Amino acid sequence: MIRKTTPKVKNGRVQKKNRHDFTPNYWNTRQVELQFDTLKPGKGYKHFLNKNDIKRFLEILPNWKEIDIELDAILLTEGGGPDGWYYNGKVAICAWPKDKTSSFTKEYFNDHKRIFDQLNVKYEIKKDGVVCHFEESQIKAYQLLHIFLHEIGHHHDRISTKKRKHLPNGEPYAESYAEKYEKIIWHKYFEEFGY
């Protein structure tokens, strides 16, 4: 009996399958439409924001058309690290501690004391840092009006360059961008989201 070979074998050699291309996603392909993704918050953390909160927030940004260029995804990611991050068209807002209490270094606290005071966040100054006690509405406001705007500032910095590959102005640019747009939309934010 003659053994029948499959068409996948030629000259006694198994042919490679055409499965070596990555599945297109927001990590390896520019997206036509903005993607939203929620990852697990991690033990002891919670996402106080959701996709609808972010969409509502984007609607009140006066420069949304200007920053929508090459913005591929907005992610709600795991807590325990930075408050948020930006990487090549991806903006992430990290989960917040479930108990709504967050500890900051004195330097970080002093850099953000203005917005904490505006949001009426209660805090205790300790020997080695500052413990802030947030309400849920204060967490949302801080994450949208500061963290998210800061990361969008990094995106604006990148898309404003000729090659769109680097963040030439770094943290000072992102921080001033966040402060500028926070002042512009402060009242609109509270009209939309309440106090």
PDB file of C-alpha atoms in Angstrom:
ATOM      1  CA  MET A   1       0.000   0.000   0.000  1.00  0.00           C
ATOM      2  CA  ILE A   2       1.335   3.449  -0.912  1.00  0.00           C
ATOM      3  CA  ARG A   3       1.290   5.931   1.914  1.00  0.00           C
ATOM      4  CA  LYS A   4      -0.595   9.092   1.014  1.00  0.00           C
ATOM      5  CA  THR A   5       1.208  12.274   1.957  1.00  0.00           C
ATOM      6  CA  THR A   6      -0.523  15.473   2.848  1.00  0.00           C
ATOM      7  CA  PRO A   7      -0.112  18.542   0.683  1.00  0.00           C
ATOM      8  CA  LYS A   8       1.769  20.080   3.630  1.00  0.00           C
ATOM      9  CA  VAL A   9       4.747  17.816   2.940  1.00  0.00           C
ATOM     10  CA  LYS A  10       6.908  18.551  -0.092  1.00  0.00           C
ATOM     11  CA  ASN A  11       9.979  16.473  -0.968  1.00  0.00           C
ATOM     12  CA  GLY A  12       9.746  14.805   2.436  1.00  0.00           C
ATOM     13  CA  ARG A  13       9.896  18.129   4.331  1.00  0.00           C
ATOM     14  CA  VAL A  14       7.063  19.560   6.389  1.00  0.00           C
ATOM     15  CA  GLN A  15       6.169  23.022   5.125  1.00  0.00           C
ATOM     16  CA  LYS A  16       5.987  25.903   7.559  1.00  0.00           C
ATOM     17  CA  LYS A  17       2.568  27.160   8.409  1.00  0.00           C
ATOM     18  CA  ASN A  18       1.824  30.791   7.734  1.00  0.00           C
ATOM     19  CA  ARG A  19       1.256  31.533  11.399  1.00  0.00           C
ATOM     20  CA  HIS A  20       4.249  33.667  12.215  1.00  0.00           C
ATOM     21  CA  ASP A  21       2.573  37.063  11.875  1.00  0.00           C
ATOM     22  CA  PHE A  22       1.310  38.693  15.049  1.00  0.00           C
ATOM     23  CA  THR A  23      -2.404  39.254  15.406  1.00  0.00           C
ATOM     24  CA  PRO A  24      -2.933  42.987  14.843  1.00  0.00           C
ATOM     25  CA  ASN A  25      -3.714  44.832  18.075  1.00  0.00           C
ATOM     26  CA  TYR A  26      -3.024  48.215  19.652  1.00  0.00           C
ATOM     27  CA  TRP A  27       0.503  47.111  20.678  1.00  0.00           C
ATOM     28  CA  ASN A  28       1.753  46.365  17.170  1.00  0.00           C
ATOM     29  CA  THR A  29      -0.600  48.154  14.748  1.00  0.00           C
ATOM     30  CA  ARG A  30      -1.883  51.729  14.493  1.00  0.00           C
ATOM     31  CA  GLN A  31      -5.608  51.701  15.229  1.00  0.00           C
ATOM     32  CA  VAL A  32      -8.212  53.412  13.067  1.00  0.00           C
ATOM     33  CA  GLU A  33     -10.526  53.782  16.045  1.00  0.00           C
ATOM     34  CA  LEU A  34      -9.549  54.481  19.664  1.00  0.00           C
ATOM     35  CA  GLN A  35      -9.512  51.254  21.691  1.00  0.00           C
ATOM     36  CA  PHE A  36     -10.423  50.940  25.366  1.00  0.00           C
ATOM     37  CA  ASP A  37      -9.163  48.086  27.500  1.00  0.00           C
ATOM     38  CA  THR A  38      -9.583  47.241  31.168  1.00  0.00           C
ATOM     39  CA  LEU A  39      -7.021  44.922  32.717  1.00  0.00           C
ATOM     40  CA  LYS A  40      -7.221  43.288  36.148  1.00  0.00           C
ATOM     41  CA  PRO A  41      -6.570  45.898  38.854  1.00  0.00           C
ATOM     42  CA  GLY A  42      -4.418  43.620  41.019  1.00  0.00           C
ATOM     43  CA  LYS A  43      -4.844  42.506  44.611  1.00  0.00           C
ATOM     44  CA  GLY A  44      -5.905  45.353  46.895  1.00  0.00           C
ATOM     45  CA  TYR A  45      -6.662  47.701  43.976  1.00  0.00           C
ATOM     46  CA  LYS A  46      -9.780  48.774  42.131  1.00  0.00           C
ATOM     47  CA  HIS A  47     -10.676  50.667  38.959  1.00  0.00           C
ATOM     48  CA  PHE A  48     -12.740  53.640  40.061  1.00  0.00           C
ATOM     49  CA  LEU A  49     -12.967  54.776  36.433  1.00  0.00           C
ATOM     50  CA  ASN A  50     -14.670  52.963  33.588  1.00  0.00           C
ATOM     51  CA  LYS A  51     -14.814  53.305  29.817  1.00  0.00           C
ATOM     52  CA  ASN A  52     -17.895  55.577  29.950  1.00  0.00           C
ATOM     53  CA  ASP A  53     -16.205  57.965  32.407  1.00  0.00           C
ATOM     54  CA  ILE A  54     -13.279  58.335  30.006  1.00  0.00           C
ATOM     55  CA  LYS A  55     -15.544  58.830  26.974  1.00  0.00           C
ATOM     56  CA  ARG A  56     -17.550  61.497  28.828  1.00  0.00           C
ATOM     57  CA  PHE A  57     -14.308  63.194  29.838  1.00  0.00           C
ATOM     58  CA  LEU A  58     -12.983  63.192  26.265  1.00  0.00           C
ATOM     59  CA  GLU A  59     -16.151  64.988  25.133  1.00  0.00           C
ATOM     60  CA  ILE A  60     -15.370  67.995  27.329  1.00  0.00           C
ATOM     61  CA  LEU A  61     -11.742  68.328  26.175  1.00  0.00           C
ATOM     62  CA  PRO A  62     -11.583  71.376  23.885  1.00  0.00           C
ATOM     63  CA  ASN A  63      -8.605  70.051  21.906  1.00  0.00           C
ATOM     64  CA  TRP A  64      -9.780  66.463  21.418  1.00  0.00           C
ATOM     65  CA  LYS A  65      -9.406  66.522  17.595  1.00  0.00           C
ATOM     66  CA  GLU A  66      -5.846  67.780  18.005  1.00  0.00           C
ATOM     67  CA  ILE A  67      -4.768  64.947  20.328  1.00  0.00           C
ATOM     68  CA  ASP A  68      -6.726  62.100  18.715  1.00  0.00           C
ATOM     69  CA  ILE A  69      -3.927  61.675  16.143  1.00  0.00           C
ATOM     70  CA  GLU A  70      -2.175  58.306  16.574  1.00  0.00           C
ATOM     71  CA  LEU A  71      -3.809  57.719  19.959  1.00  0.00           C
ATOM     72  CA  ASP A  72      -4.419  53.982  19.733  1.00  0.00           C
ATOM     73  CA  ALA A  73      -5.663  52.927  23.155  1.00  0.00           C
ATOM     74  CA  ILE A  74      -6.661  54.065  26.605  1.00  0.00           C
ATOM     75  CA  LEU A  75      -6.024  51.401  29.210  1.00  0.00           C
ATOM     76  CA  LEU A  76      -7.127  50.919  32.782  1.00  0.00           C
ATOM     77  CA  THR A  77      -4.216  48.895  34.141  1.00  0.00           C
ATOM     78  CA  GLU A  78      -2.894  47.239  37.274  1.00  0.00           C
ATOM     79  CA  GLY A  79      -2.243  49.314  40.378  1.00  0.00           C
ATOM     80  CA  GLY A  80       0.793  49.298  42.616  1.00  0.00           C
ATOM     81  CA  GLY A  81       3.185  51.194  40.375  1.00  0.00           C
ATOM     82  CA  PRO A  82       2.927  54.651  38.859  1.00  0.00           C
ATOM     83  CA  ASP A  83      -0.378  56.548  38.732  1.00  0.00           C
ATOM     84  CA  GLY A  84      -0.353  56.245  34.947  1.00  0.00           C
ATOM     85  CA  TRP A  85       1.979  55.910  31.990  1.00  0.00           C
ATOM     86  CA  TYR A  86       2.293  56.658  28.277  1.00  0.00           C
ATOM     87  CA  TYR A  87       3.930  54.633  25.533  1.00  0.00           C
ATOM     88  CA  ASN A  88       3.745  55.342  21.782  1.00  0.00           C
ATOM     89  CA  GLY A  89       0.021  56.020  21.427  1.00  0.00           C
ATOM     90  CA  LYS A  90      -1.133  54.135  24.522  1.00  0.00           C
ATOM     91  CA  VAL A  91      -2.291  55.982  27.636  1.00  0.00           C
ATOM     92  CA  ALA A  92      -2.747  54.052  30.874  1.00  0.00           C
ATOM     93  CA  ILE A  93      -4.448  54.996  34.110  1.00  0.00           C
ATOM     94  CA  CYS A  94      -3.504  52.613  36.897  1.00  0.00           C
ATOM     95  CA  ALA A  95      -5.901  51.135  39.453  1.00  0.00           C
ATOM     96  CA  TRP A  96      -6.239  52.840  42.850  1.00  0.00           C
ATOM     97  CA  PRO A  97      -6.081  51.226  46.324  1.00  0.00           C
ATOM     98  CA  LYS A  98      -9.486  49.742  47.260  1.00  0.00           C
ATOM     99  CA  ASP A  99      -9.486  51.469  50.635  1.00  0.00           C
ATOM    100  CA  LYS A 100      -9.169  54.824  48.796  1.00  0.00           C
ATOM    101  CA  THR A 101      -6.125  55.774  50.888  1.00  0.00           C
ATOM    102  CA  SER A 102      -2.873  56.529  49.135  1.00  0.00           C
ATOM    103  CA  SER A 103       0.580  57.278  50.523  1.00  0.00           C
ATOM    104  CA  PHE A 104       2.878  59.701  48.747  1.00  0.00           C
ATOM    105  CA  THR A 105       6.373  60.982  49.289  1.00  0.00           C
ATOM    106  CA  LYS A 106       6.506  64.536  50.617  1.00  0.00           C
ATOM    107  CA  GLU A 107       7.997  65.687  47.311  1.00  0.00           C
ATOM    108  CA  TYR A 108       5.139  64.156  45.266  1.00  0.00           C
ATOM    109  CA  PHE A 109       2.559  65.527  47.683  1.00  0.00           C
ATOM    110  CA  ASN A 110       4.027  69.049  47.569  1.00  0.00           C
ATOM    111  CA  ASP A 111       4.106  68.940  43.758  1.00  0.00           C
ATOM    112  CA  HIS A 112       0.382  68.033  43.724  1.00  0.00           C
ATOM    113  CA  LYS A 113      -0.836  69.817  46.873  1.00  0.00           C
ATOM    114  CA  ARG A 114      -2.626  72.476  44.817  1.00  0.00           C
ATOM    115  CA  ILE A 115      -4.976  69.977  43.159  1.00  0.00           C
ATOM    116  CA  PHE A 116      -5.382  67.941  46.358  1.00  0.00           C
ATOM    117  CA  ASP A 117      -6.483  71.139  48.128  1.00  0.00           C
ATOM    118  CA  GLN A 118      -8.837  72.074  45.271  1.00  0.00           C
ATOM    119  CA  LEU A 119     -10.433  68.626  45.518  1.00  0.00           C
ATOM    120  CA  ASN A 120     -10.635  68.922  49.342  1.00  0.00           C
ATOM    121  CA  VAL A 121      -8.646  65.722  49.894  1.00  0.00           C
ATOM    122  CA  LYS A 122      -8.008  65.013  53.583  1.00  0.00           C
ATOM    123  CA  TYR A 123      -4.401  64.146  54.413  1.00  0.00           C
ATOM    124  CA  GLU A 124      -2.043  63.415  57.267  1.00  0.00           C
ATOM    125  CA  ILE A 125       1.586  64.479  57.154  1.00  0.00           C
ATOM    126  CA  LYS A 126       3.755  61.713  58.606  1.00  0.00           C
ATOM    127  CA  LYS A 127       7.477  61.514  59.281  1.00  0.00           C
ATOM    128  CA  ASP A 128       8.236  59.588  56.078  1.00  0.00           C
ATOM    129  CA  GLY A 129       5.491  60.866  53.747  1.00  0.00           C
ATOM    130  CA  VAL A 130       1.876  61.937  53.429  1.00  0.00           C
ATOM    131  CA  VAL A 131      -1.210  59.724  53.663  1.00  0.00           C
ATOM    132  CA  CYS A 132      -4.180  60.996  51.631  1.00  0.00           C
ATOM    133  CA  HIS A 133      -7.743  59.869  52.298  1.00  0.00           C
ATOM    134  CA  PHE A 134      -9.807  60.180  49.109  1.00  0.00           C
ATOM    135  CA  GLU A 135     -13.511  59.852  48.421  1.00  0.00           C
ATOM    136  CA  GLU A 136     -14.498  58.007  45.234  1.00  0.00           C
ATOM    137  CA  SER A 137     -15.443  61.246  43.452  1.00  0.00           C
ATOM    138  CA  GLN A 138     -12.047  62.748  44.381  1.00  0.00           C
ATOM    139  CA  ILE A 139     -10.212  59.717  42.980  1.00  0.00           C
ATOM    140  CA  LYS A 140     -12.091  60.010  39.668  1.00  0.00           C
ATOM    141  CA  ALA A 141     -11.453  63.747  39.491  1.00  0.00           C
ATOM    142  CA  TYR A 142      -7.741  63.356  40.273  1.00  0.00           C
ATOM    143  CA  GLN A 143      -7.314  60.514  37.793  1.00  0.00           C
ATOM    144  CA  LEU A 144      -9.075  62.377  34.985  1.00  0.00           C
ATOM    145  CA  LEU A 145      -8.137  66.002  35.656  1.00  0.00           C
ATOM    146  CA  HIS A 146      -4.530  65.313  36.469  1.00  0.00           C
ATOM    147  CA  ILE A 147      -3.175  61.824  35.751  1.00  0.00           C
ATOM    148  CA  PHE A 148      -5.003  61.333  32.450  1.00  0.00           C
ATOM    149  CA  LEU A 149      -4.286  64.891  31.270  1.00  0.00           C
ATOM    150  CA  HIS A 150      -0.621  64.439  32.239  1.00  0.00           C
ATOM    151  CA  GLU A 151      -0.334  61.283  30.105  1.00  0.00           C
ATOM    152  CA  ILE A 152      -2.219  62.970  27.240  1.00  0.00           C
ATOM    153  CA  GLY A 153       0.419  65.715  27.582  1.00  0.00           C
ATOM    154  CA  HIS A 154       3.120  63.126  26.844  1.00  0.00           C
ATOM    155  CA  HIS A 155       1.128  62.036  23.780  1.00  0.00           C
ATOM    156  CA  HIS A 156       0.782  65.638  22.604  1.00  0.00           C
ATOM    157  CA  ASP A 157       4.521  66.101  23.101  1.00  0.00           C
ATOM    158  CA  ARG A 158       5.233  63.071  20.867  1.00  0.00           C
ATOM    159  CA  ILE A 159       2.802  63.922  18.064  1.00  0.00           C
ATOM    160  CA  SER A 160       4.102  67.498  17.976  1.00  0.00           C
ATOM    161  CA  THR A 161       7.533  66.291  16.837  1.00  0.00           C
ATOM    162  CA  LYS A 162       8.437  65.728  13.207  1.00  0.00           C
ATOM    163  CA  LYS A 163       9.234  62.004  13.488  1.00  0.00           C
ATOM    164  CA  ARG A 164       6.672  61.305  16.253  1.00  0.00           C
ATOM    165  CA  LYS A 165       8.991  58.891  18.014  1.00  0.00           C
ATOM    166  CA  HIS A 166      10.282  60.719  21.089  1.00  0.00           C
ATOM    167  CA  LEU A 167       9.063  62.826  24.004  1.00  0.00           C
ATOM    168  CA  PRO A 168      11.554  65.695  23.749  1.00  0.00           C
ATOM    169  CA  ASN A 169      10.086  67.857  26.501  1.00  0.00           C
ATOM    170  CA  GLY A 170       9.485  65.109  29.090  1.00  0.00           C
ATOM    171  CA  GLU A 171       7.807  65.492  32.468  1.00  0.00           C
ATOM    172  CA  PRO A 172       7.780  69.321  32.662  1.00  0.00           C
ATOM    173  CA  TYR A 173       5.799  69.482  29.395  1.00  0.00           C
ATOM    174  CA  ALA A 174       3.290  66.835  30.509  1.00  0.00           C
ATOM    175  CA  GLU A 175       2.823  68.501  33.889  1.00  0.00           C
ATOM    176  CA  SER A 176       2.244  71.973  32.435  1.00  0.00           C
ATOM    177  CA  TYR A 177      -0.091  70.486  29.797  1.00  0.00           C
ATOM    178  CA  ALA A 178      -2.158  68.861  32.564  1.00  0.00           C
ATOM    179  CA  GLU A 179      -2.309  72.079  34.598  1.00  0.00           C
ATOM    180  CA  LYS A 180      -3.287  74.164  31.556  1.00  0.00           C
ATOM    181  CA  TYR A 181      -6.197  71.938  30.494  1.00  0.00           C
ATOM    182  CA  GLU A 182      -7.258  71.232  34.062  1.00  0.00           C
ATOM    183  CA  LYS A 183      -7.880  74.978  34.512  1.00  0.00           C
ATOM    184  CA  ILE A 184      -9.741  75.216  31.178  1.00  0.00           C
ATOM    185  CA  ILE A 185     -12.162  72.352  31.871  1.00  0.00           C
ATOM    186  CA  TRP A 186     -12.383  72.431  35.696  1.00  0.00           C
ATOM    187  CA  HIS A 187     -15.959  73.796  35.827  1.00  0.00           C
ATOM    188  CA  LYS A 188     -17.145  71.712  32.854  1.00  0.00           C
ATOM    189  CA  TYR A 189     -15.817  68.612  34.585  1.00  0.00           C
ATOM    190  CA  PHE A 190     -17.883  69.202  37.718  1.00  0.00           C
ATOM    191  CA  GLU A 191     -20.956  70.116  35.665  1.00  0.00           C
ATOM    192  CA  GLU A 192     -20.626  66.757  33.882  1.00  0.00           C
ATOM    193  CA  PHE A 193     -19.502  64.539  36.774  1.00  0.00           C
ATOM    194  CA  GLY A 194     -20.883  66.354  39.818  1.00  0.00           C
ATOM    195  CA  TYR A 195     -19.105  67.001  43.119  1.00  0.00           C
TER     196      TYR A 195
END
